[in-house]
Amino acid sequence: MLTSFSKSKKVAKQLPKSSKSTDFKSYMSKQHSMGFRAYQSCENDDMEWRNQITECPVYHPSTLEFQDPLRYIQNIAPQASKYGVCKIVPPMISSVPTGVVIKNEKPGFRFIPKLQPLRVAKWTKNDKNTFFISNKSYTLNDFEVMANRVCASKYCLSGCLPSAYIEREFWREMTSGKKGTVEYGVNVEGSAFSSCSDDHLANSNWNLKKLPRLPRSALRLVEKAVPGVTDPMLYIGMLFSMFAWHVEDSYLYSINYHHCGAPKTRYGVPSSAANEFEKVIQHHVYATENLSTENLSTDGPNGAFEMLAEKTTMFPPKILLQNHVPVYKVVQLPGEFVITFPRAYHAGFSHDKELSDCYCGRSCLLSIRVNLPKMKIVAKKFGEQKQPGVNRHHKHHNGLGWVEYTDSKT
């Protein structure tokens, strides 16, 4: 039995029927023929839609339940997967500071972040978002100094800003039409879990360096190390660093542990609404203007899927609410895990400087039951993608079929 489960008591609602809601419906109707446009002024959006997003479940496993992560996630999946994402608060914390781990176990650690435009694109042939690789290499301390300076320049002090306020500020920045950028260290190989024998969390099976090789995990059969699949990656953010709307490759699960820093806001759409999500994006974000390039197209059987796979499409959840697509929210604090379920579209942003251990992008399979005929369809869909990077480790997915090895009855 699960010891503790909580979620917001708010009921998912449609946007209130007010003059502003009516104005937005009229606005979206006009934009349907020429693609999504960034809001022209923050004054046109009071951001009340943020209060219409229901929070996802939060679980508090006991010490005994926490011993087997795969079994625990399998137990909560029937309930939690209805939200696309869920949060797990462990009964223990790491006893070794993240900075000490990086200093002692990763001497000379540096990373090159990506530059992200802080705006909502119009998504025409001449106006798409692209995340560029920065020309600067950072140490963790250098990045922290830069991130503190940026946050302090906006809000006088860095850190300690209320989550609701930061969420409002993020979407105001994104829809203001300005041309600022932020930096985000993504897919940085390595982990910040300690190797110290006295660190209870690091010595548990929830250590993401250990989890893929657990006896009940199919990933233990992958002989070669695959970053993001058999080994975790680091994600290092600053104020408004973002991860755009996407699903994990081959519809795998993902797990993220927030080591230190400011909170992160995450949005999730359950797999049951994935088709509706893609249709809304195709018709209300990418819309009718052909975005076809040499490698990508929003036309054809996959519609918006290929463009979303670039992981650069960011837009307010308000569009989903307006089109009756269920979307949920979670604020992840340091010391907490977030699970993303198969085919759950998700996105989010950092409130300030932060560092996470994560299986994202090439994601972590958590060995929950897989329907093999359905997996063949999934493999074919991802195999049809032409862009490199998304598909470079796909042969591992196909080769295993990602079956579950478990002692439970099926």
Coordinates of C-alpha atoms in Angstrom, one line a residue:
M1 CA 0.0 0.0 0.0
L2 CA 1.3 3.5 -0.8
T3 CA 1.8 5.5 2.4
S4 CA 1.0 8.9 1.2
F5 CA -0.4 10.6 -1.9
S6 CA -1.6 14.1 -2.4
K7 CA -2.6 16.3 -5.2
S8 CA -4.4 19.6 -5.7
K9 CA -8.1 19.6 -4.9
K10 CA -8.6 22.0 -7.8
V11 CA -10.8 20.5 -10.5
A12 CA -9.6 21.0 -14.1
K13 CA -11.8 23.7 -15.6
Q14 CA -12.2 25.5 -18.8
L15 CA -11.2 29.1 -19.0
P16 CA -13.8 31.3 -17.4
K17 CA -16.4 32.8 -19.6
S18 CA -15.4 36.4 -19.5
S19 CA -14.8 39.1 -22.0
K20 CA -11.1 38.3 -22.0
S21 CA -11.8 34.6 -22.7
T22 CA -14.2 35.6 -25.5
D23 CA -11.5 37.9 -26.9
F24 CA -9.0 35.1 -26.8
K25 CA -11.4 32.7 -28.7
S26 CA -11.9 35.4 -31.3
Y27 CA -8.1 36.0 -31.5
M28 CA -7.4 32.3 -31.9
S29 CA -10.0 31.9 -34.6
K30 CA -8.4 34.7 -36.6
Q31 CA -4.9 33.3 -36.2
H32 CA -6.0 29.8 -37.3
S33 CA -5.4 30.7 -40.9
M34 CA -1.9 32.2 -40.5
G35 CA -0.3 30.5 -37.5
F36 CA 0.2 31.3 -33.8
R37 CA 1.3 34.8 -33.1
A38 CA 3.0 35.9 -29.8
Y39 CA 0.7 38.0 -27.7
Q40 CA 1.2 41.6 -28.7
S41 CA 1.1 43.0 -25.2
C42 CA 1.1 41.6 -21.7
E43 CA -1.9 43.8 -21.0
N44 CA -4.0 41.6 -23.3
D45 CA -3.4 38.6 -21.0
D46 CA -3.9 38.8 -17.2
M47 CA -2.4 35.3 -16.8
E48 CA -5.4 34.0 -15.0
W49 CA -5.3 30.8 -17.0
R50 CA -2.3 29.7 -14.7
N51 CA -4.8 29.2 -11.9
Q52 CA -6.8 26.8 -14.1
I53 CA -4.0 24.2 -14.3
T54 CA -4.4 21.4 -11.8
E55 CA -1.4 20.2 -9.9
C56 CA -0.1 16.6 -10.6
P57 CA 0.0 14.0 -7.8
V58 CA 2.8 14.1 -5.2
Y59 CA 3.9 10.8 -3.5
H60 CA 5.7 10.3 -0.2
P61 CA 6.9 6.7 -0.1
S62 CA 7.9 5.1 3.2
T63 CA 11.5 4.0 3.7
L64 CA 10.4 0.4 3.0
E65 CA 8.6 1.4 -0.2
F66 CA 11.5 3.5 -1.3
Q67 CA 13.8 0.4 -1.4
D68 CA 12.6 -0.8 -4.9
P69 CA 12.1 2.2 -7.3
L70 CA 10.9 0.1 -10.2
R71 CA 8.2 -1.7 -8.2
Y72 CA 7.1 1.6 -6.5
I73 CA 6.7 3.4 -9.8
Q74 CA 4.9 0.4 -11.2
N75 CA 2.5 0.5 -8.3
I76 CA 1.7 4.2 -8.6
A77 CA 1.6 4.2 -12.4
P78 CA -2.2 3.4 -12.8
Q79 CA -3.1 6.6 -10.9
A80 CA -0.1 8.9 -11.7
S81 CA 0.0 8.2 -15.4
K82 CA -3.4 9.9 -15.8
Y83 CA -1.5 13.2 -15.2
G84 CA 1.5 12.5 -17.5
V85 CA 3.9 13.5 -14.7
C86 CA 4.1 13.0 -10.9
K87 CA 6.4 14.1 -8.1
I88 CA 8.1 11.7 -5.6
V89 CA 9.4 13.1 -2.3
P90 CA 12.0 10.7 -1.0
P91 CA 12.2 9.8 2.7
M92 CA 15.9 10.7 2.8
I93 CA 18.1 13.4 1.4
S94 CA 21.7 13.5 0.1
S95 CA 24.2 14.2 2.8
V96 CA 26.9 15.5 0.4
P97 CA 26.5 18.9 -1.2
T98 CA 26.3 18.9 -5.0
G99 CA 29.2 21.4 -5.3
V100 CA 31.4 19.1 -3.2
V101 CA 30.5 16.1 -5.4
I102 CA 31.4 18.0 -8.6
K103 CA 34.6 19.3 -7.1
N104 CA 35.9 16.0 -5.7
E105 CA 34.5 13.5 -8.2
K106 CA 34.6 15.6 -11.5
P107 CA 37.8 17.7 -11.3
G108 CA 38.1 20.1 -14.1
F109 CA 34.4 19.9 -14.8
R110 CA 33.2 22.3 -17.6
F111 CA 30.3 22.4 -19.9
I112 CA 29.1 24.4 -22.9
P113 CA 25.4 25.5 -22.7
K114 CA 22.9 26.2 -25.4
L115 CA 21.5 29.6 -26.1
Q116 CA 17.7 29.8 -26.0
P117 CA 15.6 32.6 -27.4
L118 CA 13.3 33.9 -24.7
R119 CA 10.2 34.4 -26.8
V120 CA 7.3 32.5 -28.4
A121 CA 8.0 32.0 -32.1
K122 CA 5.4 32.7 -34.9
W123 CA 6.4 29.4 -36.4
T124 CA 6.5 30.4 -40.1
K125 CA 9.3 29.5 -42.5
N126 CA 11.2 32.7 -41.5
D127 CA 10.4 32.6 -37.7
K128 CA 11.2 29.4 -35.9
N129 CA 13.0 28.9 -32.6
T130 CA 16.5 27.4 -32.7
F131 CA 18.6 26.6 -29.7
F132 CA 22.2 27.4 -30.6
I133 CA 25.4 26.1 -28.9
S134 CA 27.1 28.8 -27.0
N135 CA 30.7 29.7 -27.8
K136 CA 31.6 29.8 -24.1
S137 CA 32.6 27.1 -21.7
Y138 CA 31.7 27.4 -18.1
T139 CA 32.8 25.9 -14.8
L140 CA 30.0 25.4 -12.4
N141 CA 31.1 28.4 -10.4
D142 CA 31.4 30.7 -13.5
F143 CA 27.9 29.7 -14.5
E144 CA 26.5 30.4 -11.0
V145 CA 28.1 33.9 -11.0
M146 CA 26.6 34.7 -14.4
A147 CA 23.1 33.3 -13.4
N148 CA 23.2 35.3 -10.2
R149 CA 24.0 38.5 -12.0
V150 CA 21.2 38.0 -14.5
C151 CA 18.6 37.3 -11.9
A152 CA 19.8 40.2 -9.6
S153 CA 19.6 42.6 -12.6
K154 CA 15.9 41.8 -13.0
Y155 CA 14.8 41.4 -9.4
C156 CA 17.5 43.0 -7.3
L157 CA 18.2 39.7 -5.5
S158 CA 18.7 36.2 -6.9
G159 CA 16.7 33.3 -5.7
C160 CA 13.8 33.1 -3.1
L161 CA 11.2 34.4 -5.5
P162 CA 7.6 32.9 -5.2
S163 CA 6.9 30.2 -7.8
A164 CA 3.6 31.7 -8.9
Y165 CA 5.4 35.1 -9.4
I166 CA 8.2 33.5 -11.5
E167 CA 5.7 31.5 -13.6
R168 CA 3.8 34.7 -14.4
E169 CA 7.1 36.5 -15.2
F170 CA 8.3 33.7 -17.4
W171 CA 5.3 33.8 -19.7
R172 CA 5.3 37.6 -19.7
E173 CA 8.8 37.5 -21.0
M174 CA 8.1 34.8 -23.5
T175 CA 5.1 36.7 -25.0
S176 CA 6.4 40.3 -24.8
G177 CA 8.1 40.2 -28.2
K178 CA 11.5 41.0 -26.8
K179 CA 14.6 39.3 -28.1
G180 CA 16.5 38.2 -25.0
T181 CA 18.3 34.8 -24.6
V182 CA 19.1 32.5 -21.7
E183 CA 21.6 29.7 -21.4
Y184 CA 21.0 26.1 -20.4
G185 CA 23.4 23.3 -19.9
V186 CA 21.6 20.3 -21.5
N187 CA 22.7 16.7 -22.1
V188 CA 25.9 17.2 -20.1
E189 CA 27.4 13.8 -19.6
G190 CA 27.8 12.8 -15.9
S191 CA 26.0 12.7 -12.6
A192 CA 26.0 14.6 -9.4
F193 CA 25.1 11.6 -7.2
S194 CA 27.8 11.1 -4.6
S195 CA 30.0 8.0 -4.4
C196 CA 30.4 8.6 -0.6
S197 CA 29.6 5.5 1.4
D198 CA 27.8 7.7 4.1
D199 CA 25.3 9.2 1.6
H200 CA 22.1 7.3 2.1
L201 CA 20.3 8.6 -1.0
A202 CA 23.4 7.9 -3.2
N203 CA 23.6 4.4 -1.8
S204 CA 19.9 3.7 -2.5
N205 CA 18.6 2.2 -5.7
W206 CA 17.3 5.7 -6.6
N207 CA 20.8 6.7 -7.5
L208 CA 20.4 7.3 -11.2
K209 CA 23.8 5.8 -11.8
K210 CA 22.5 2.5 -10.4
L211 CA 18.9 2.4 -11.4
P212 CA 19.3 1.3 -15.1
R213 CA 21.3 -1.8 -13.9
L214 CA 18.8 -3.0 -11.3
P215 CA 17.8 -6.7 -11.7
R216 CA 14.3 -5.9 -12.9
S217 CA 15.4 -3.3 -15.5
A218 CA 15.6 -4.3 -19.1
L219 CA 18.4 -1.7 -19.5
R220 CA 20.8 -4.0 -17.7
L221 CA 20.9 -6.0 -21.0
V222 CA 22.4 -3.0 -22.9
E223 CA 26.1 -3.9 -22.9
K224 CA 27.5 -0.5 -24.1
A225 CA 27.0 2.7 -22.2
V226 CA 24.5 5.0 -23.8
P227 CA 24.4 8.5 -22.3
G228 CA 20.8 9.4 -21.3
V229 CA 19.7 5.7 -21.4
T230 CA 22.1 3.6 -19.3
D231 CA 23.9 6.6 -17.8
P232 CA 22.3 9.9 -16.5
M233 CA 23.0 13.3 -17.8
L234 CA 23.2 16.7 -16.0
Y235 CA 21.0 19.7 -16.7
I236 CA 22.3 23.0 -15.5
G237 CA 19.9 26.0 -15.7
M238 CA 19.5 29.7 -14.9
L239 CA 16.5 32.0 -14.6
F240 CA 14.1 31.0 -17.4
S241 CA 16.2 28.2 -18.9
M242 CA 13.6 26.0 -20.5
F243 CA 12.9 22.6 -22.0
A244 CA 10.4 22.8 -24.8
W245 CA 7.3 20.6 -25.4
H246 CA 8.4 17.0 -26.3
V247 CA 7.9 13.4 -25.6
E248 CA 10.8 11.0 -24.7
D249 CA 12.3 9.1 -27.6
S250 CA 10.4 5.9 -28.3
Y251 CA 7.9 6.9 -25.7
L252 CA 10.1 5.9 -22.8
Y253 CA 9.7 6.9 -19.2
S254 CA 12.0 9.5 -17.8
I255 CA 13.1 10.3 -14.3
N256 CA 14.7 13.6 -13.0
Y257 CA 16.3 14.3 -9.6
H258 CA 16.7 17.9 -8.6
H259 CA 20.0 18.2 -6.8
C260 CA 20.3 21.9 -5.8
G261 CA 19.3 25.5 -6.6
A262 CA 16.0 27.1 -7.4
P263 CA 12.7 25.2 -8.2
K264 CA 11.6 24.2 -11.6
T265 CA 8.0 24.5 -13.0
R266 CA 7.0 21.5 -15.2
Y267 CA 3.8 21.0 -17.3
G268 CA 2.6 17.6 -18.4
V269 CA -0.1 16.2 -20.8
P270 CA -1.1 12.6 -20.3
S271 CA -0.6 10.1 -23.1
S272 CA -4.4 9.7 -23.4
A273 CA -4.4 13.3 -24.8
A274 CA -1.2 13.0 -26.9
N275 CA -3.1 12.9 -30.2
E276 CA -5.3 15.9 -29.3
F277 CA -2.1 17.7 -28.2
E278 CA -0.5 17.1 -31.6
K279 CA -3.6 18.2 -33.5
V280 CA -3.8 21.5 -31.5
I281 CA -0.1 22.2 -32.2
Q282 CA -0.5 21.4 -35.9
H283 CA -3.5 23.7 -36.3
H284 CA -3.0 26.5 -33.7
V285 CA 0.8 26.8 -33.4
Y286 CA 2.3 25.6 -36.7
A287 CA -1.1 26.2 -38.5
T288 CA -1.6 26.1 -42.2
E289 CA 1.6 27.8 -43.5
N290 CA 3.8 25.0 -44.7
L291 CA 6.9 24.8 -42.4
S292 CA 8.5 22.1 -44.6
T293 CA 12.2 22.1 -44.8
E294 CA 14.7 19.7 -46.3
N295 CA 14.3 17.4 -43.3
L296 CA 11.1 18.4 -41.6
S297 CA 7.4 18.8 -42.4
T298 CA 4.2 19.4 -40.5
D299 CA 2.2 17.8 -43.3
G300 CA 1.7 14.0 -43.7
P301 CA 0.7 11.3 -41.3
N302 CA 2.9 12.5 -38.5
G303 CA 1.7 16.1 -38.7
A304 CA 3.4 18.2 -36.0
F305 CA 5.3 15.2 -34.5
E306 CA 8.5 15.7 -36.4
M307 CA 8.7 19.4 -35.7
L308 CA 8.1 18.8 -32.0
A309 CA 10.9 16.2 -32.0
E310 CA 13.4 19.1 -32.5
K311 CA 12.5 20.1 -28.9
T312 CA 12.4 23.8 -29.6
T313 CA 8.6 24.4 -29.6
M314 CA 7.6 26.4 -26.5
F315 CA 4.1 28.0 -26.1
P316 CA 1.8 28.9 -23.1
P317 CA -0.4 26.0 -21.8
K318 CA -3.2 28.5 -22.2
I319 CA -3.5 27.2 -25.8
L320 CA -4.1 23.7 -24.5
L321 CA -6.7 24.8 -22.0
Q322 CA -8.5 26.8 -24.7
N323 CA -8.7 23.7 -26.9
H324 CA -9.7 21.4 -24.0
V325 CA -6.5 19.4 -23.8
P326 CA -5.8 18.4 -20.2
V327 CA -2.6 19.8 -18.8
Y328 CA -1.1 19.5 -15.3
K329 CA 1.6 21.3 -13.4
V330 CA 4.3 20.5 -10.8
V331 CA 6.8 22.7 -9.0
Q332 CA 9.9 20.5 -8.4
L333 CA 12.1 21.5 -5.4
P334 CA 15.7 20.3 -4.7
G335 CA 15.7 16.8 -3.3
E336 CA 12.6 15.7 -5.3
F337 CA 12.1 13.3 -8.2
V338 CA 9.8 13.8 -11.1
I339 CA 8.6 10.9 -13.2
T340 CA 7.4 11.4 -16.8
F341 CA 5.2 8.6 -18.2
P342 CA 5.3 7.2 -21.7
R343 CA 4.1 9.5 -24.5
A344 CA 3.4 12.3 -22.0
Y345 CA 4.2 15.6 -23.6
H346 CA 6.0 17.9 -21.2
A347 CA 7.8 21.2 -20.9
G348 CA 9.0 23.6 -18.2
F349 CA 11.5 26.2 -17.0
S350 CA 13.9 27.0 -14.2
H351 CA 13.2 29.7 -11.6
D352 CA 16.9 30.5 -11.2
K353 CA 20.2 28.6 -11.2
E354 CA 19.7 24.9 -10.6
L355 CA 21.3 21.5 -11.3
S356 CA 19.5 18.2 -12.0
D357 CA 20.4 14.6 -12.6
C358 CA 18.2 13.3 -15.3
Y359 CA 17.4 10.6 -17.9
C360 CA 15.9 12.9 -20.6
G361 CA 16.2 13.1 -24.3
R362 CA 17.3 9.5 -24.7
S363 CA 15.5 9.0 -21.4
C364 CA 15.4 6.2 -18.9
L365 CA 13.2 3.1 -19.3
L366 CA 11.8 2.1 -16.0
S367 CA 10.9 -1.4 -17.1
I368 CA 7.2 -1.1 -16.8
R369 CA 5.1 -3.5 -18.9
V370 CA 5.3 -2.8 -22.7
N371 CA 2.9 -3.8 -25.4
L372 CA 5.2 -5.3 -28.0
P373 CA 2.9 -4.9 -31.0
K374 CA 2.4 -1.3 -30.0
M375 CA 6.2 -0.9 -29.6
K376 CA 6.6 -1.9 -33.2
I377 CA 4.4 1.0 -34.3
V378 CA 6.3 3.3 -32.0
A379 CA 9.7 2.1 -33.4
K380 CA 8.5 2.7 -37.0
K381 CA 7.3 6.2 -36.1
F382 CA 10.5 7.2 -34.5
G383 CA 12.5 5.4 -37.2
E384 CA 10.9 7.6 -39.9
Q385 CA 12.3 10.7 -38.4
K386 CA 15.1 12.1 -40.6
Q387 CA 16.9 14.4 -38.2
P388 CA 20.0 13.0 -36.6
G389 CA 20.4 13.1 -32.8
V390 CA 16.8 12.0 -32.1
N391 CA 17.4 8.6 -33.5
R392 CA 21.1 7.9 -33.0
H393 CA 20.5 5.3 -30.2
H394 CA 17.3 3.9 -31.6
K395 CA 18.8 0.6 -32.5
H396 CA 19.1 -0.2 -28.9
H397 CA 15.3 0.4 -28.4
N398 CA 14.4 -1.8 -31.4
G399 CA 16.9 -4.6 -30.5
L400 CA 15.5 -5.1 -27.0
G401 CA 11.9 -4.4 -27.7
W402 CA 12.0 -3.1 -24.1
V403 CA 10.3 -6.0 -22.5
E404 CA 9.9 -6.1 -18.8
Y405 CA 11.7 -8.7 -16.6
T406 CA 9.7 -9.1 -13.4
D407 CA 8.8 -11.6 -10.8
S408 CA 5.2 -10.5 -10.8
K409 CA 2.4 -12.2 -12.7
T410 CA 1.1 -10.7 -15.9

